[in-house]
XYZ file of C-alpha atoms in Angstrom:
697
model
C -4.277 -21.999 37.294
C -5.554 -25.146 35.612
C -8.772 -24.962 37.582
C -9.815 -21.673 36.046
C -12.423 -21.577 33.315
C -10.519 -21.260 30.027
C -11.225 -18.410 27.640
C -12.242 -19.593 24.180
C -12.561 -16.975 21.468
C -13.395 -19.603 18.831
C -16.915 -18.145 18.634
C -15.377 -15.153 16.846
C -15.374 -17.232 13.656
C -19.164 -16.765 13.642
C -18.833 -13.057 14.419
C -16.165 -12.541 11.745
C -18.360 -14.242 9.137
C -21.291 -11.997 10.102
C -19.191 -8.828 9.831
C -17.781 -9.968 6.490
C -21.305 -10.546 5.162
C -22.429 -7.101 6.345
C -19.552 -5.460 4.481
C -20.494 -7.330 1.303
C -24.024 -5.921 1.711
C -22.513 -2.437 2.027
C -20.483 -3.108 -1.134
C -23.736 -3.881 -2.958
C -25.072 -0.561 -1.622
C -22.111 1.291 -3.128
C -22.779 -0.270 -6.520
C -26.580 0.020 -6.427
C -28.173 1.933 -3.574
C -31.632 0.319 -3.815
C -30.324 -3.216 -4.027
C -27.899 -2.495 -1.182
C -30.683 -1.283 1.101
C -32.817 -4.361 0.387
C -29.942 -6.792 0.861
C -28.723 -4.981 3.993
C -32.141 -4.902 5.661
C -32.782 -8.569 4.893
C -29.350 -9.509 6.225
C -29.696 -7.554 9.478
C -33.249 -8.834 10.054
C -31.955 -12.381 9.571
C -29.196 -11.776 12.131
C -31.735 -10.304 14.553
C -34.047 -13.298 14.126
C -31.235 -15.773 14.756
C -30.186 -13.759 17.821
C -33.731 -13.787 19.216
C -34.083 -17.534 18.717
C -30.687 -18.174 20.298
C -31.458 -16.041 23.358
C -34.761 -17.895 23.769
C -32.931 -21.221 23.642
C -30.537 -20.002 26.328
C -33.473 -19.071 28.554
C -34.809 -22.602 28.197
C -31.270 -23.959 28.721
C -31.043 -25.575 25.294
C -28.027 -23.559 24.141
C -24.826 -22.493 25.822
C -24.517 -18.872 26.874
C -21.304 -18.573 24.837
C -23.212 -19.304 21.630
C -25.846 -16.680 22.423
C -23.187 -14.061 23.148
C -21.465 -14.849 19.846
C -24.713 -14.552 17.881
C -25.697 -11.292 19.593
C -22.238 -9.840 18.949
C -22.650 -10.886 15.319
C -25.812 -8.790 15.135
C -24.239 -5.796 16.885
C -20.932 -5.755 15.006
C -22.512 -6.692 11.659
C -25.058 -3.885 11.948
C -22.297 -1.484 12.987
C -20.115 -2.463 10.008
C -22.967 -2.005 7.526
C -24.065 1.318 9.019
C -20.547 2.751 9.162
C -19.774 1.659 5.588
C -22.910 3.102 3.989
C -22.673 6.293 6.066
C -19.081 6.783 4.932
C -20.056 6.159 1.321
C -22.932 8.652 1.510
C -20.704 11.305 3.082
C -18.114 10.790 0.353
C -20.717 11.038 -2.372
C -22.001 14.302 -0.880
C -18.691 15.913 -1.839
C -18.322 14.030 -5.143
C -19.455 17.118 -7.054
C -17.315 19.555 -5.073
C -14.469 19.490 -7.560
C -13.509 22.556 -9.536
C -11.872 25.872 -8.778
C -11.909 26.803 -5.086
C -10.190 29.050 -2.604
C -8.785 26.449 -0.240
C -7.663 26.737 3.367
C -6.192 23.838 5.348
C -3.811 22.882 8.129
C -0.569 21.102 7.132
C -0.377 17.746 8.917
C 2.008 15.613 6.784
C 4.719 15.964 4.145
C 6.021 13.615 1.463
C 9.010 14.013 -0.867
C 9.514 10.333 -1.758
C 8.805 10.637 -5.495
C 10.996 13.702 -6.005
C 8.001 16.004 -5.832
C 6.737 17.901 -2.815
C 3.379 16.870 -1.347
C 1.616 18.387 1.634
C -1.371 16.803 3.341
C -3.975 19.257 4.619
C -6.674 18.715 7.234
C -9.423 21.015 8.615
C -10.297 21.967 5.045
C -12.346 24.994 4.045
C -13.497 25.531 0.437
C -14.665 29.093 -0.293
C -15.473 29.599 3.382
C -17.346 26.285 3.766
C -15.831 23.569 6.048
C -15.268 20.260 4.244
C -14.757 16.726 5.487
C -11.675 14.657 4.716
C -8.125 15.666 3.875
C -6.378 16.885 0.736
C -3.033 16.244 -0.920
C -1.442 19.346 -2.401
C 1.265 18.587 -4.937
C 4.088 20.918 -5.938
C 6.596 20.091 -8.646
C 10.236 19.805 -7.590
C 11.275 22.818 -9.662
C 8.789 25.033 -7.825
C 9.250 24.241 -4.140
C 9.910 27.857 -3.172
C 8.042 28.927 -0.089
C 6.570 25.425 0.325
C 9.879 24.232 1.759
C 9.282 26.436 4.791
C 5.854 24.994 5.614
C 5.778 23.249 8.984
C 3.298 21.125 10.895
C 0.330 23.193 12.049
C 0.712 25.951 9.446
C -2.408 26.981 7.538
C -2.110 27.134 3.754
C -4.373 29.286 1.600
C -4.490 29.203 -2.204
C -6.679 29.092 -5.300
C -6.604 25.792 -7.201
C -8.592 23.311 -9.235
C -9.586 20.486 -6.870
C -10.115 16.879 -7.968
C -12.393 14.716 -5.796
C -11.390 11.076 -5.230
C -14.413 8.789 -5.478
C -14.760 6.002 -2.887
C -15.381 3.401 -5.604
C -14.372 3.301 -9.274
C -15.481 0.617 -11.716
C -16.466 -1.614 -8.815
C -13.104 -1.226 -7.045
C -13.158 0.373 -3.579
C -10.329 2.830 -2.920
C -9.181 1.303 0.354
C -6.061 3.450 0.592
C -8.008 6.714 0.369
C -10.358 5.341 3.014
C -7.476 4.554 5.358
C -5.733 7.891 4.901
C -8.909 9.982 4.765
C -7.764 11.681 1.552
C -10.836 12.928 -0.342
C -9.240 15.534 -2.614
C -6.140 16.186 -4.667
C -4.787 19.292 -6.302
C -1.655 20.843 -7.755
C -0.641 24.399 -7.002
C 2.294 26.665 -7.676
C 4.341 27.511 -4.597
C 4.126 31.179 -5.544
C 0.357 30.997 -5.152
C 0.437 29.726 -1.561
C -0.191 32.001 1.391
C 1.124 30.652 4.690
C -0.310 31.434 8.112
C 2.078 30.032 10.712
C 0.647 27.766 13.386
C 1.684 25.309 16.078
C 2.316 21.574 15.688
C 0.722 19.090 18.068
C 2.807 17.247 20.661
C 2.872 14.098 18.494
C 3.910 16.093 15.427
C 6.726 17.729 17.417
C 7.919 14.352 18.628
C 7.875 12.757 15.160
C 9.631 15.753 13.599
C 12.287 15.682 16.306
C 12.783 11.932 15.903
C 13.185 12.208 12.132
C 15.663 15.069 12.498
C 17.625 13.129 15.130
C 17.930 10.102 12.857
C 18.689 12.067 9.671
C 21.269 14.310 11.334
C 23.237 11.344 12.673
C 22.618 8.658 10.046
C 22.229 10.661 6.837
C 18.994 11.190 4.937
C 18.862 7.744 3.337
C 19.478 5.562 6.380
C 17.834 8.031 8.732
C 14.603 7.794 6.760
C 14.883 3.992 6.592
C 15.232 3.918 10.382
C 12.336 6.357 10.797
C 10.203 4.172 8.529
C 11.037 1.076 10.578
C 10.040 2.851 13.795
C 6.872 4.622 12.643
C 5.856 3.104 9.296
C 6.125 6.540 7.666
C 7.847 6.065 4.283
C 7.217 9.608 3.061
C 10.892 10.542 3.267
C 12.142 7.463 1.424
C 13.087 7.628 -2.218
C 10.742 5.525 -4.352
C 13.689 3.435 -5.520
C 14.416 2.290 -1.950
C 10.824 1.228 -1.383
C 10.842 -0.555 -4.744
C 13.918 -2.694 -4.209
C 12.966 -3.585 -0.637
C 9.565 -4.666 -1.944
C 11.056 -6.517 -4.919
C 13.313 -8.442 -2.528
C 10.284 -9.493 -0.470
C 11.288 -7.596 2.682
C 9.260 -4.417 2.179
C 7.351 -5.238 5.382
C 10.473 -4.280 7.332
C 9.835 -0.645 6.351
C 6.312 -0.668 7.778
C 5.275 -1.066 11.394
C 3.614 -4.471 11.604
C 2.929 -7.268 14.025
C 6.625 -8.113 13.859
C 7.521 -4.699 15.282
C 4.731 -4.690 17.868
C 5.760 -8.164 19.021
C 9.351 -7.109 19.390
C 8.382 -3.969 21.331
C 6.314 -6.132 23.678
C 9.255 -8.508 24.166
C 11.586 -5.612 25.001
C 9.167 -4.076 27.506
C 8.380 -7.470 29.027
C 12.106 -8.155 29.444
C 12.629 -4.780 31.127
C 9.706 -5.379 33.537
C 10.124 -9.107 34.082
C 10.502 -8.739 37.863
C 7.036 -7.225 38.225
C 3.932 -9.328 38.800
C 2.190 -10.031 35.486
C -1.026 -8.393 36.706
C 0.970 -5.164 36.949
C 3.339 -5.799 34.063
C 0.694 -6.580 31.414
C -1.358 -3.361 31.913
C 1.850 -1.319 31.646
C 2.731 -3.131 28.426
C -0.793 -2.445 27.150
C -0.506 1.284 27.766
C 2.926 1.493 26.142
C 1.942 -0.368 22.977
C -1.123 1.877 22.623
C 1.206 4.880 22.792
C 3.403 3.238 20.144
C 0.319 2.535 18.003
C -0.554 6.255 18.159
C 2.923 7.124 16.854
C 2.440 4.563 14.060
C -0.861 6.260 13.137
C -2.938 3.173 13.975
C -2.238 1.420 10.691
C -4.342 -1.735 10.103
C -1.406 -4.044 10.839
C -0.692 -2.198 14.087
C -4.336 -2.318 15.154
C -4.430 -6.038 14.417
C -1.264 -6.705 16.409
C -2.407 -4.584 19.368
C -5.809 -6.290 19.639
C -4.253 -9.732 19.356
C -1.712 -8.773 22.030
C -4.528 -7.652 24.353
C -6.413 -10.900 23.774
C -3.272 -12.895 24.565
C -2.623 -10.750 27.646
C -6.156 -11.252 28.976
C -5.893 -14.987 28.371
C -2.595 -15.096 30.302
C -3.982 -13.118 33.255
C -7.059 -15.316 33.724
C -5.420 -18.556 32.657
C -7.202 -18.936 29.339
C -6.085 -20.584 26.147
C -3.954 -18.578 23.693
C -5.352 -19.386 20.264
C -3.881 -17.448 17.327
C -6.803 -18.188 14.994
C -9.424 -17.041 17.465
C -7.538 -13.902 18.526
C -7.001 -13.060 14.839
C -10.741 -13.377 14.181
C -11.415 -11.211 17.236
C -9.179 -8.475 15.806
C -10.714 -8.950 12.346
C -14.250 -8.499 13.703
C -13.667 -5.448 15.882
C -11.501 -3.587 13.367
C -13.978 -4.078 10.524
C -16.924 -3.153 12.735
C -15.355 0.290 13.168
C -13.461 0.568 9.855
C -15.396 -1.733 7.496
C -13.792 -0.637 4.226
C -10.396 -1.749 5.506
C -11.490 -5.041 3.959
C -10.454 -3.491 0.627
C -7.165 -2.014 1.886
C -3.885 -3.652 0.885
C -2.109 -3.359 4.247
C -5.074 -4.837 6.120
C -5.285 -7.845 3.798
C -1.532 -8.441 3.871
C -1.446 -8.278 7.666
C -4.331 -10.676 8.201
C -3.224 -12.897 5.325
C 0.149 -13.334 7.012
C -1.397 -14.290 10.371
C -3.937 -16.531 8.638
C -1.095 -18.380 6.948
C 0.749 -18.820 10.261
C -2.386 -20.110 11.987
C -3.080 -22.622 9.214
C 0.314 -24.021 8.347
C 3.058 -23.053 10.785
C 2.545 -25.914 13.250
C 2.194 -28.430 10.425
C 5.481 -27.337 8.875
C 7.290 -27.271 12.231
C 6.154 -30.819 13.042
C 7.218 -32.044 9.604
C 10.673 -30.471 9.939
C 11.312 -31.598 13.513
C 10.362 -35.108 12.431
C 13.303 -34.829 10.008
C 15.599 -33.887 12.939
C 15.661 -30.167 12.122
C 16.415 -28.066 15.218
C 13.169 -26.765 16.721
C 14.147 -23.068 16.577
C 15.197 -23.389 12.955
C 11.980 -25.270 12.187
C 9.908 -22.518 13.809
C 11.686 -19.833 11.786
C 11.170 -21.731 8.542
C 7.581 -22.626 9.418
C 6.582 -19.056 10.284
C 8.287 -17.516 7.264
C 6.945 -20.060 4.795
C 3.424 -19.806 6.261
C 3.450 -16.012 5.990
C 4.459 -16.180 2.337
C 1.650 -18.644 1.603
C -0.860 -16.418 3.383
C -0.016 -13.209 1.527
C 0.303 -14.641 -1.987
C -3.350 -13.984 -3.043
C -3.125 -10.345 -1.932
C 0.243 -9.876 -3.644
C -1.145 -11.248 -6.889
C -4.314 -9.159 -6.848
C -2.821 -5.811 -5.817
C 0.787 -6.062 -6.997
C 0.455 -8.627 -9.814
C 3.438 -10.619 -8.593
C 4.766 -13.377 -6.398
C 8.212 -13.357 -4.788
C 9.670 -16.889 -4.739
C 12.928 -15.839 -3.047
C 11.211 -13.983 -0.208
C 10.692 -17.082 1.917
C 14.435 -17.800 1.962
C 15.507 -14.178 2.422
C 13.130 -13.583 5.326
C 14.485 -16.538 7.291
C 17.704 -14.523 7.607
C 16.388 -10.971 7.218
C 13.700 -11.045 9.920
C 15.999 -12.020 12.834
C 18.624 -9.540 11.652
C 16.014 -6.791 11.154
C 14.778 -7.448 14.701
C 18.283 -6.801 16.035
C 18.511 -3.617 13.953
C 15.061 -2.504 15.120
C 15.986 -2.984 18.781
C 19.273 -1.153 18.237
C 17.511 1.823 16.649
C 15.133 2.098 19.612
C 17.888 1.851 22.220
C 20.330 4.167 20.458
C 17.588 6.699 19.665
C 16.922 7.030 23.389
C 20.638 7.478 24.046
C 21.072 9.755 21.014
C 18.399 12.107 22.319
C 20.789 13.068 25.111
C 22.768 16.181 24.097
C 26.080 15.402 22.349
C 25.280 11.657 22.237
C 23.658 11.491 18.820
C 26.820 10.074 17.298
C 25.948 6.642 18.751
C 23.262 6.363 16.060
C 26.013 5.888 13.488
C 26.131 2.289 14.776
C 22.577 1.820 13.501
C 23.573 3.220 10.135
C 26.218 0.566 9.679
C 23.766 -2.101 10.826
C 21.340 -0.961 8.118
C 23.959 -1.064 5.349
C 23.964 -4.896 5.023
C 20.153 -4.913 4.990
C 20.175 -2.336 2.215
C 22.743 -4.313 0.208
C 20.743 -7.523 0.630
C 17.541 -5.864 -0.572
C 19.278 -4.215 -3.526
C 21.063 -7.409 -4.508
C 18.065 -9.720 -4.260
C 15.901 -7.270 -6.222
C 18.388 -7.512 -9.093
C 18.273 -11.336 -9.182
C 16.286 -12.680 -12.156
C 12.817 -13.885 -11.185
C 12.945 -12.327 -7.735
C 9.477 -11.170 -8.762
C 7.273 -13.233 -11.058
C 4.322 -11.347 -12.479
C 0.889 -12.918 -12.406
C -2.273 -11.090 -13.402
C -5.495 -12.311 -11.747
C -8.999 -11.161 -10.895
C -10.547 -10.999 -7.416
C -11.207 -14.746 -7.801
C -7.697 -15.229 -6.424
C -9.060 -14.568 -2.911
C -10.987 -17.847 -3.136
C -7.616 -19.381 -2.347
C -8.183 -18.519 1.320
C -11.090 -20.939 1.920
C -9.179 -23.490 -0.169
C -6.163 -23.028 2.126
C -8.384 -23.500 5.164
C -9.547 -26.824 3.740
C -5.923 -27.964 3.512
C -5.098 -27.003 7.101
C -5.285 -28.993 10.314
C -8.370 -27.008 11.332
C -10.491 -28.708 8.689
C -8.933 -31.940 7.471
C -9.647 -35.418 8.760
C -6.702 -37.851 8.945
C -8.104 -39.934 6.110
C -7.943 -38.406 2.678
C -5.401 -35.765 3.733
C -3.289 -36.118 0.595
C -6.351 -35.903 -1.657
C -7.569 -32.720 0.011
C -4.115 -31.117 -0.224
C -3.808 -31.978 -3.927
C -7.290 -30.640 -4.688
C -6.547 -27.470 -2.733
C -3.286 -26.894 -4.605
C -5.117 -27.425 -7.904
C -7.831 -24.949 -6.861
C -5.268 -22.335 -5.826
C -3.385 -22.696 -9.113
C -6.681 -22.275 -10.981
C -7.536 -19.123 -9.031
C -4.049 -17.717 -9.538
C -4.275 -18.159 -13.294
C -7.678 -16.507 -13.695
C -6.364 -13.540 -15.638
C -8.305 -10.686 -17.215
C -7.792 -10.523 -20.947
C -5.871 -7.597 -22.366
C -7.210 -5.621 -25.319
C -5.051 -5.546 -28.416
C -4.692 -1.772 -28.536
C -4.532 0.378 -25.435
C -2.508 2.706 -23.255
C -1.167 1.262 -19.997
C -0.374 3.770 -17.287
C 2.325 3.116 -14.711
C 2.178 3.825 -11.008
C 1.016 7.292 -10.137
C 4.395 8.301 -8.689
C 6.107 7.279 -11.889
C 5.844 9.032 -15.236
C 5.913 6.053 -17.568
C 3.128 5.119 -19.948
C 3.054 2.247 -22.414
C 1.285 2.572 -25.763
C 0.457 -0.693 -27.536
C -0.939 -0.062 -30.978
C -0.825 -1.860 -34.317
C 1.414 -4.648 -32.889
C 3.982 -2.072 -31.754
C 4.840 -0.942 -28.237
C 6.144 2.470 -27.205
C 7.384 3.567 -23.780
C 6.906 7.241 -22.890
C 8.182 9.038 -19.788
C 11.264 9.907 -17.773
C 12.240 6.235 -17.316
C 13.789 7.111 -13.954
C 12.385 4.201 -11.940
C 13.617 0.826 -13.137
C 11.280 -1.230 -10.969
C 8.174 0.710 -12.012
C 9.090 0.268 -15.687
C 9.778 -3.460 -15.286
C 6.490 -3.957 -13.458
C 4.523 -2.210 -16.194
C 6.220 -4.165 -18.978
C 5.690 -7.480 -17.201
C 2.090 -6.753 -16.251
C 1.331 -6.035 -19.895
C 3.290 -9.036 -21.167
C 5.545 -6.818 -23.190
C 8.882 -8.359 -24.232
C 9.874 -5.684 -26.731
C 9.776 -1.895 -26.874
C 9.837 -0.548 -30.412
C 10.494 2.986 -29.244
C 11.315 4.824 -26.021
C 10.280 8.475 -26.012
C 12.111 10.237 -23.186
C 10.847 13.406 -21.541
C 14.423 14.067 -20.413
C 17.687 12.148 -20.208
C 20.418 11.788 -17.606
C 22.897 9.141 -16.478
C 20.295 7.375 -14.329
C 17.991 7.051 -17.336
C 20.834 5.634 -19.432
C 21.696 3.090 -16.726
C 18.075 1.917 -16.531
C 17.749 1.550 -20.318
C 20.953 -0.476 -20.455
C 19.700 -2.703 -17.621
C 16.323 -3.170 -19.332
C 18.089 -4.348 -22.470
C 19.028 -7.600 -20.722
C 15.369 -8.663 -20.488
C 13.536 -6.583 -23.108
C 14.304 -5.974 -26.771
C 14.718 -2.215 -27.194
C 14.287 -0.368 -30.483
C 14.939 3.353 -31.026
C 15.338 5.817 -28.140
C 14.235 9.421 -28.722
C 14.742 12.614 -26.723
C 14.853 16.361 -27.350
C 18.351 16.532 -25.792
C 21.552 14.727 -26.748
C 24.706 15.495 -24.742
C 26.998 12.927 -23.138
C 24.059 10.707 -22.158
C 22.955 10.277 -25.750
C 26.534 9.448 -26.692
C 26.630 6.786 -23.933
C 23.593 5.058 -25.401
C 25.112 5.057 -28.884
C 28.430 3.754 -27.544
C 26.533 0.861 -25.952
C 24.780 -0.096 -29.168
C 21.452 1.673 -28.595
C 19.930 3.502 -31.569
C 19.495 6.984 -30.067
C 17.983 9.829 -32.076
C 17.334 13.485 -31.401
C 13.703 14.547 -31.796
C 13.235 16.867 -34.764
C 10.017 18.811 -35.167
C 10.173 18.351 -38.914
C 10.144 14.538 -38.922
C 7.231 12.121 -38.646
C 7.126 9.865 -35.587
C 4.749 7.195 -34.327
C 4.525 9.175 -31.075
C 4.548 12.845 -32.020
C 6.386 15.531 -30.031
C 4.037 18.160 -28.578
C 4.905 21.855 -28.487
C 3.500 24.930 -26.768
C 4.837 28.432 -27.378
C 7.724 26.904 -29.313
C 8.803 24.683 -26.403
C 8.465 20.904 -26.334
C 6.090 19.934 -23.505
C 5.932 16.177 -24.083
C 4.487 13.726 -26.607
C 1.061 13.255 -28.160
C -0.760 10.137 -29.321
C -4.404 9.891 -30.425
C -5.385 13.034 -28.544
C -3.559 12.102 -25.331
C -0.759 14.381 -24.125
C 2.070 12.769 -22.161
C 3.322 15.909 -20.473
C 6.578 16.878 -18.827
C 6.535 17.810 -15.157
C 5.793 21.464 -14.669
C 3.922 21.883 -17.956
C 1.568 24.869 -17.820
C -1.992 23.524 -17.707
C -2.986 26.182 -20.237
C -1.377 23.901 -22.808
C -3.698 21.016 -21.870
C -6.794 22.484 -23.520
C -5.763 21.260 -26.965
C -5.868 17.584 -25.936
C -8.575 15.071 -25.056
C -6.675 13.733 -22.061
C -3.424 14.413 -20.245
C -1.008 11.977 -18.645
C 1.318 13.639 -16.164
C 3.200 12.260 -13.172
C 0.794 11.991 -10.277
C 1.701 14.037 -7.257
C -1.154 12.711 -5.209
C -0.569 11.016 -1.865
C -0.918 7.390 -2.834
C 0.623 4.837 -5.131
C -2.278 3.116 -6.874
C -1.138 -0.340 -7.882
C -2.090 -1.984 -11.156
C -2.606 -0.721 -14.652
C -5.330 1.248 -16.356
C -6.358 -0.262 -19.677
C -8.390 1.588 -22.295
C -9.680 0.206 -25.574
C -9.613 2.222 -28.749
C -12.373 2.207 -31.315
C -10.613 2.265 -34.661
C -7.896 4.457 -33.209
C -10.295 7.103 -31.887
C -10.096 7.650 -28.114
C -13.338 7.435 -26.179
C -14.576 9.861 -23.524
C -12.644 9.576 -20.264
C -10.095 7.485 -22.082
C -8.147 6.807 -18.904
C -9.435 7.069 -15.374
C -8.158 6.945 -11.810
C -9.216 3.315 -11.351
C -6.398 1.088 -10.092
C -3.522 2.921 -11.653
C -1.707 6.157 -12.085
C -4.056 8.635 -13.551
C -4.561 10.124 -16.916
C -7.535 12.385 -16.556
C -9.982 13.995 -18.920
C -9.772 17.755 -18.738
C -12.536 19.332 -16.665
C -12.563 22.413 -18.871
C -13.210 20.419 -22.029
């Protein structure tokens, strides 16, 4: 074995850098087509010239063949990444003007009820008889499910609706999530206006539907959907609150299929086949994890884990070195060559950030701990967990505006336990599929209960999330981290380099965009909350039915007081959230158009609650249509209740209504006012829930 020529994928650092540069050229193209073409051509010509020179040097035996292969792959994959990115952008821009009223036909391929609304994803789209690329999210308000509840995989939906086109880039920010999901359009339609033509689901759709039903029937909807999410990464059946408190606790990755899950699947299969020769065992493992990746919809983290597993498997078969940094760069290069705009997708960056952190710091931490007589297994667990948290911090700050200081401690316990739960779900799902044996899945339910309690409890701990607002400069922390790792440092001056790196990272973390003094901040698109800051006062408008979304918005906007809360409706959940918010935020007057027992509860707990009266004057005015209150109005913006008839929108400059699109855009939309007069397109879809200008205006 030792006599074999070792495999060294270190050359992929050159290839990864070339692919990264090509994607930056494509980004320039998306901002300015002419400049992007010039930069792209110059870049590719430069790569071609370097490749030609390198090949010539190999011929004259002045350069190793490995170097020439790396340079040539840089040219091939870099050119591929640039071409794919600009082609995708051009195809998206071809349909940019296809919004408006259309007669739409499409095949139902996914469903989502996580936000309390009903969303259906359609593929094979046809607008007015013309086939269209991409997919569409059709949203239906909860009060109007109707016939939509009977839609199944494979059914064709037909309806008339106003279609909104999602642009690939807004204000310089690439919509990586829309790129990953292939969602190009969004619309809202009444269930009564949908015509259904029944069809047949694919084999994969049948399997996933059957698996979800098996888990839900035997574990209940809540824990069944948690288990389904752990197995497939599909969180569409989870209530937003569950996703929020798992994320706030720092263990949201458990609900998504990641390298952790792929690694555990490989370990289980390898254990089951351990008596087979590895030349037989490894190909079988490869086939099975590809099948699992198909079920997980080839998410970026799954693709990364699968490629790295294949690299490790090849190295083991031929006796090569297993190098996590090199195999990570191999996965990075090949994924981005085929899907270049994944570079702007949150899941991709989190996945690679985690592995990058492990590659840089895990061994250093393990050596330091074992030197202090810490047991090696404990040291490895601490080293891996701490390294992952370091690696994902820049991405967390940029996309989610937060860091989670408790996550490193929670994951040391949660990850091993979650692995046991994950294995149990797989094993008991196989047994539960046997007729009359589904009851065994109740064991998994009780295993999930402690995990749920831990997530809920940690999310409620003060400072479990600390909010930090930063620009894209925060990603400069990654090269700074590399400088502080064992890959780069020399023994002398180690402490100096570490201190300078820490200082650089802190500087990047604190580069924060300034906030205007008067603006409207829009919460996540699955929430309804909006924050109006005007004349040194702050007003919260919405249903206030998602505590974590409200807290995030208040923290992101540095808001420590709310002068008024204008509720679109009120129930016990809303009251509970307001009372919880009071512990961290000073709350003024709460308004609503209904009173009842909930209003009395607020008054009994010392909250100034008042019933909206059309005859009084308010900072945020109630809005009416046909004698019925439809929401609130401020400076020409309507904050509408769910289900409001869009006929009422024509009297307003812009409308804020709960998004029922497919994705949760993270961040906040900020809009300046000019002497209190709203500008055109006052709020856009960029990096936040959307308030949109009316197309008919």
